[in-house]
Amino acid sequence: MIPEQMPSANMTVGRFAPSPTGPLHTGSLVAAVGSYAMAKRYRGLWLLRMEDLDTPRVVPGMADDILRTLEALGFAWDGGIIRQSDRTDAYQAALERLLASGDVYPCGCSRAEIARAATAPHDGEGEVAYPNLCRNGLPPGKEARAYRVKVSHVPVTFRDLVLGEKRYDLASVCGDFVVKRADGLFAYQLAVVVDDAEQGANQVVRGADLLSSTPRQIHLQRLLGFETPVYCHLPLVTGPGGAKLSKRDNALSLDSGRNLAADGGGLLLAALRFLGQQPPPSMSGASCREILAWAADAFDPALIPTVPSSLPFSP
Ligand code: GLU
């Protein structure tokens, strides 16, 4: 889908890419506000992509629920909406390019086999680095289940706008990682890279839970000859005192019982304050559109905090 307004060579193109696995929640509200404000701050485009690729996790009706919530909060996106479920051909074409260049190979390992063969300790996220068992060809008797991309010990480095310089040794962190899953679905890492390139996204603003995905995506961008966007990872939203948020407290949609006509402005202001911004007192009681217009003028990425906290909103 081509945005109605074609980006010029140096125009900022940001995007918001929710997964319709549940209603919009506080974390995705912060990602929506942050990505919108950052794109509009630079007079850029803000695109919307529905990440409905992981069909077993998609909840019917949630894509529309998210869109209605965004509209009720005054958001307007540029161009049409990309849906990953429509884009299998593009992911397959990228996979074939990577197979042809020898960067991707079929893997016949089950999770249990990988866990048994892994010698390296797991990283903090409990991830086992794939011990590259199928890298030099499927061992006899094994059938292709998934497809993996080769990684090396050469560090992937990037500068995150909020978190600063980052450096990852992918061979130690995850090893050769999956780009097409054993259930036949394309992996998030490949889909995002293909979609960001096709949409011309050059600014990726999203939650810090995705930080460890970024070096994997940069690795794929380089193999596929795509530009690397600017990255900006936003702090995670917790409950008060660092507690985990319950699904119920977290949900923000109209169908979850929120009165967005009354609370929408307060939610946007809470998200902006959470992101370190200082909307003036005159914004209290302003409409959602007015608050987003203020953010588009005044949002300052230098104020975004690096640490998780709760959303300063009391419904
Ligand atoms: N779909 C992902 C999520 O909802 C976001 C992916 C991205 O922004 O790259 O967590």
Coordinates of C-alpha atoms and ligand atoms in Angstrom, one line a residue:
M1 CA 0.0 0.0 0.0
I2 CA 1.5 3.3 -1.1
P3 CA 0.9 6.3 1.3
E4 CA -1.3 8.9 -0.5
Q5 CA 1.5 11.4 0.1
M6 CA 4.7 9.9 -1.3
P7 CA 7.6 10.5 1.1
S8 CA 10.3 12.7 -0.3
A9 CA 13.9 11.6 0.0
N10 CA 14.5 13.2 3.4
M11 CA 11.0 13.1 4.8
T12 CA 10.5 11.4 8.2
V13 CA 8.3 8.3 7.9
G14 CA 7.2 6.8 11.2
R15 CA 4.8 4.0 11.8
F16 CA 2.7 2.4 14.5
A17 CA 2.4 -1.4 14.2
P18 CA 0.0 -2.9 16.8
S19 CA -0.7 -6.6 17.0
P20 CA -4.4 -7.4 17.2
T21 CA -4.0 -9.9 20.0
G22 CA -6.0 -7.8 22.4
P23 CA -7.4 -4.2 22.7
L24 CA -5.1 -1.2 22.7
H25 CA -3.4 -1.2 26.1
T26 CA -1.4 1.3 28.0
G27 CA 1.9 0.1 26.5
S28 CA 0.5 0.4 22.9
L29 CA -1.0 3.8 23.7
V30 CA 2.4 5.0 24.7
A31 CA 3.9 3.6 21.5
A32 CA 1.1 5.2 19.4
V33 CA 1.6 8.6 21.1
G34 CA 5.4 8.4 20.9
S35 CA 5.5 7.3 17.3
Y36 CA 2.9 9.8 16.2
A37 CA 4.6 12.7 18.0
M38 CA 8.0 11.8 16.7
A39 CA 6.9 11.5 13.1
K40 CA 4.8 14.7 13.2
R41 CA 7.5 16.6 15.1
Y42 CA 9.6 16.3 12.0
R43 CA 6.6 17.0 9.8
G44 CA 6.7 13.5 8.6
L45 CA 4.2 10.7 7.8
W46 CA 2.7 8.4 10.4
L47 CA 1.7 5.0 8.9
L48 CA -0.3 2.3 10.4
R49 CA 0.4 -1.4 10.0
M50 CA -1.7 -4.2 11.5
E51 CA 0.6 -7.0 12.6
D52 CA -1.8 -9.8 12.2
L53 CA 0.8 -12.3 11.0
D54 CA 0.8 -14.6 14.0
T55 CA -2.7 -16.0 13.3
P56 CA -2.9 -18.3 16.3
R57 CA -2.5 -15.3 18.6
V58 CA -4.8 -12.9 16.7
V59 CA -8.1 -12.3 18.4
P60 CA -11.0 -11.8 15.9
G61 CA -12.4 -8.3 16.0
M62 CA -9.4 -6.8 17.8
A63 CA -7.9 -5.1 14.7
D64 CA -11.2 -3.1 14.3
D65 CA -11.3 -2.5 18.0
I66 CA -7.8 -1.0 18.0
L67 CA -8.7 1.2 15.0
R68 CA -11.8 2.5 16.6
T69 CA -9.9 3.3 19.8
L70 CA -7.2 5.2 17.9
E71 CA -9.9 7.2 16.0
A72 CA -11.7 7.9 19.3
L73 CA -8.4 9.2 20.6
G74 CA -8.1 11.6 17.7
F75 CA -5.4 9.9 15.7
A76 CA -5.3 10.1 11.9
W77 CA -2.8 8.0 10.0
D78 CA -1.4 8.7 6.6
G79 CA -2.4 6.5 3.7
G80 CA -4.0 3.1 3.9
I81 CA -3.4 0.4 6.5
I82 CA -1.0 -2.5 5.7
R83 CA -2.1 -5.8 7.0
Q84 CA 0.6 -8.4 7.4
S85 CA -1.9 -11.2 6.6
D86 CA -2.0 -9.8 3.0
R87 CA 1.7 -9.8 2.6
T88 CA 2.8 -13.4 2.5
D89 CA 4.1 -13.1 -1.1
A90 CA 6.5 -10.3 -0.1
Y91 CA 7.8 -12.3 2.8
Q92 CA 8.2 -15.4 0.6
A93 CA 10.2 -13.3 -2.0
A94 CA 12.5 -12.1 0.7
L95 CA 13.0 -15.6 2.1
E96 CA 13.9 -16.8 -1.4
R97 CA 16.4 -14.1 -1.9
L98 CA 18.1 -15.0 1.4
L99 CA 18.0 -18.7 0.5
A100 CA 19.6 -17.9 -2.9
S101 CA 22.4 -15.9 -1.3
G102 CA 23.1 -18.7 1.2
D103 CA 22.2 -16.6 4.2
V104 CA 19.2 -18.7 5.2
Y105 CA 19.0 -22.5 5.5
P106 CA 16.4 -25.1 6.5
C107 CA 16.4 -26.4 10.0
G108 CA 15.0 -29.7 11.2
C109 CA 15.5 -29.2 15.0
S110 CA 12.8 -29.4 17.6
R111 CA 12.9 -27.1 20.6
A112 CA 13.8 -30.1 22.9
E113 CA 16.8 -31.0 20.6
I114 CA 18.0 -27.4 20.7
A115 CA 17.8 -27.2 24.5
R116 CA 19.7 -30.5 24.8
A117 CA 22.4 -29.4 22.4
A118 CA 22.9 -25.9 23.6
T119 CA 26.1 -25.5 25.6
A120 CA 26.1 -21.7 26.1
P121 CA 24.2 -20.4 29.2
H122 CA 20.9 -18.7 28.4
D123 CA 20.7 -14.9 28.2
G124 CA 18.6 -12.9 30.6
E125 CA 15.5 -13.4 28.5
G126 CA 15.8 -17.2 28.8
E127 CA 16.7 -17.5 25.2
V128 CA 18.9 -20.4 24.1
A129 CA 21.4 -19.5 21.3
Y130 CA 20.8 -22.0 18.5
P131 CA 23.8 -24.3 18.4
N132 CA 23.8 -24.2 14.5
L133 CA 23.1 -27.9 14.2
C134 CA 21.6 -27.7 10.7
R135 CA 23.8 -24.8 9.4
N136 CA 25.9 -27.1 7.2
G137 CA 22.9 -29.1 5.8
L138 CA 20.1 -31.1 7.3
P139 CA 21.5 -34.1 9.1
P140 CA 20.4 -37.4 7.6
G141 CA 16.8 -38.4 8.6
K142 CA 15.8 -34.8 9.4
E143 CA 13.2 -32.8 7.5
A144 CA 13.1 -29.0 7.2
R145 CA 10.8 -27.5 9.9
A146 CA 11.9 -23.9 10.1
Y147 CA 14.2 -21.6 8.2
R148 CA 17.1 -19.8 10.0
V149 CA 19.3 -16.9 9.0
K150 CA 23.0 -17.1 9.7
V151 CA 24.5 -14.7 12.2
S152 CA 28.1 -14.1 13.2
H153 CA 30.1 -12.8 16.2
V154 CA 30.7 -9.5 14.4
P155 CA 28.8 -7.1 16.7
V156 CA 25.7 -5.3 15.4
T157 CA 25.9 -1.7 16.8
F158 CA 23.3 1.1 16.6
R159 CA 22.5 4.3 18.5
D160 CA 19.0 4.3 20.0
L161 CA 17.6 7.8 20.4
V162 CA 16.6 7.1 24.0
L163 CA 19.0 4.4 25.2
G164 CA 22.2 5.5 23.4
E165 CA 24.8 3.2 21.9
K166 CA 23.9 -0.5 21.8
R167 CA 26.0 -3.5 20.8
Y168 CA 24.9 -7.1 20.3
D169 CA 26.8 -10.2 19.5
L170 CA 24.0 -12.1 17.8
A171 CA 25.9 -15.4 17.7
S172 CA 26.0 -15.4 21.5
V173 CA 22.6 -13.9 22.1
C174 CA 20.4 -16.0 19.8
G175 CA 22.6 -17.8 17.2
D176 CA 21.1 -18.3 13.8
F177 CA 17.5 -17.2 14.3
V178 CA 14.2 -18.2 12.7
V179 CA 12.8 -16.3 9.8
K180 CA 10.1 -18.8 8.9
R181 CA 8.6 -20.9 11.7
A182 CA 7.9 -24.6 12.0
D183 CA 4.2 -23.9 11.8
G184 CA 4.7 -22.3 8.3
L185 CA 4.2 -18.7 9.4
F186 CA 6.8 -16.1 8.7
A187 CA 8.6 -14.8 11.8
Y188 CA 8.0 -11.3 13.1
Q189 CA 11.6 -10.3 12.5
L190 CA 11.5 -10.9 8.7
A191 CA 8.0 -9.4 8.3
V192 CA 8.8 -6.2 10.1
V193 CA 12.0 -5.7 8.0
V194 CA 10.2 -6.3 4.7
D195 CA 7.3 -4.1 5.7
D196 CA 9.4 -1.2 7.1
A197 CA 11.4 -1.2 3.9
E198 CA 8.3 -1.3 1.6
Q199 CA 6.5 1.4 3.6
G200 CA 9.7 3.6 3.5
A201 CA 9.7 3.7 7.3
N202 CA 12.9 5.5 8.4
Q203 CA 11.9 6.1 12.0
V204 CA 10.9 3.2 14.3
V205 CA 9.5 4.3 17.7
R206 CA 8.3 1.4 19.8
G207 CA 8.4 -0.2 23.3
A208 CA 11.7 -1.2 24.9
D209 CA 10.4 -4.8 25.0
L210 CA 11.4 -4.9 21.3
L211 CA 14.9 -3.6 21.9
S212 CA 16.5 -7.1 21.5
S213 CA 14.7 -7.5 18.2
T214 CA 16.4 -4.5 16.7
P215 CA 19.9 -6.0 16.1
R216 CA 18.2 -9.0 14.4
Q217 CA 16.2 -6.6 12.2
I218 CA 19.3 -4.6 11.3
H219 CA 21.1 -7.8 10.4
L220 CA 18.3 -8.7 8.0
Q221 CA 18.2 -5.2 6.6
R222 CA 21.8 -5.5 5.7
L223 CA 21.5 -8.9 4.1
L224 CA 18.5 -7.6 2.0
G225 CA 20.1 -4.3 1.1
F226 CA 17.6 -2.1 3.0
E227 CA 18.3 1.1 4.8
T228 CA 18.4 1.0 8.6
P229 CA 15.8 3.3 10.2
V230 CA 16.4 5.5 13.2
Y231 CA 15.4 3.6 16.4
C232 CA 13.8 5.0 19.5
H233 CA 12.7 2.6 22.2
L234 CA 10.3 3.9 24.7
P235 CA 10.2 2.9 28.4
L236 CA 7.8 0.1 29.4
V237 CA 4.7 0.9 31.3
T238 CA 4.3 -0.9 34.7
G239 CA 1.6 -0.8 37.4
P240 CA 2.2 1.4 40.4
G241 CA 5.4 0.5 42.2
G242 CA 6.7 -1.5 39.3
A243 CA 3.9 -4.1 39.5
K244 CA 2.9 -6.0 36.4
L245 CA -0.3 -4.6 34.9
S246 CA -3.4 -6.8 34.8
K247 CA -5.1 -7.3 31.5
R248 CA -8.2 -5.6 32.8
D249 CA -6.5 -2.4 34.1
N250 CA -4.5 -2.3 31.0
A251 CA -7.2 -2.4 28.3
L252 CA -8.2 1.0 26.8
S253 CA -10.8 0.2 24.2
L254 CA -14.4 1.4 24.1
D255 CA -15.5 -2.2 24.3
S256 CA -13.5 -2.7 27.5
G257 CA -15.7 -0.1 29.1
R258 CA -13.6 3.0 28.7
N259 CA -15.4 6.2 28.0
L260 CA -12.9 7.7 25.6
A261 CA -15.1 10.7 24.9
A262 CA -14.6 11.7 28.5
D263 CA -11.2 10.2 29.3
G264 CA -9.4 10.3 26.0
G265 CA -7.6 13.7 26.5
G266 CA -6.5 12.6 30.0
L267 CA -5.1 9.4 28.6
L268 CA -3.1 11.2 25.9
L269 CA -1.8 13.7 28.5
A270 CA -0.8 10.8 30.8
A271 CA 1.1 9.1 27.9
L272 CA 2.9 12.4 27.1
R273 CA 3.8 13.0 30.7
F274 CA 5.0 9.3 31.0
L275 CA 7.2 10.2 28.0
G276 CA 8.8 13.0 30.0
Q277 CA 6.9 15.8 28.1
Q278 CA 5.4 18.8 29.9
P279 CA 2.1 19.7 28.4
P280 CA 1.0 23.1 29.8
P281 CA -1.9 23.3 32.3
S282 CA -4.1 24.8 29.6
M283 CA -4.1 21.4 27.9
S284 CA -6.2 19.9 30.7
G285 CA -9.7 19.7 29.3
A286 CA -8.5 20.2 25.7
S287 CA -9.7 17.8 23.0
C288 CA -7.7 14.8 21.9
R289 CA -7.0 16.6 18.6
E290 CA -5.7 19.7 20.4
I291 CA -3.4 17.6 22.6
L292 CA -2.0 15.7 19.6
A293 CA -1.5 19.0 17.8
W294 CA 0.5 20.3 20.8
A295 CA 2.6 17.1 20.8
A296 CA 3.3 17.4 17.1
D297 CA 4.8 20.9 17.8
A298 CA 6.4 20.4 21.1
F299 CA 7.5 16.8 21.6
D300 CA 11.1 16.6 22.7
P301 CA 12.8 13.2 22.4
A302 CA 15.6 14.3 24.7
L303 CA 13.1 14.3 27.6
I304 CA 12.0 10.6 27.2
P305 CA 13.1 8.7 30.3
T306 CA 15.0 5.5 30.1
V307 CA 13.4 3.7 33.0
P308 CA 10.0 1.9 33.2
S309 CA 7.3 3.5 35.4
S310 CA 3.5 3.6 35.7
L311 CA 1.2 5.8 33.6
P312 CA 0.4 8.9 35.6
F313 CA -3.4 8.6 35.1
S314 CA -6.1 8.0 37.6
P315 CA -9.4 7.2 35.8
Ligands
GLU1 N1 3.5 -5.6 16.7 C1 4.5 -5.3 17.7 C2 3.8 -5.1 19.0 O1 2.6 -4.8 19.0 C3 5.3 -4.0 17.4 C4 6.3 -4.2 16.3 C5 7.1 -3.0 16.0 O2 6.7 -1.8 16.3 O3 8.1 -3.2 15.3 O4 4.4 -5.2 20.0

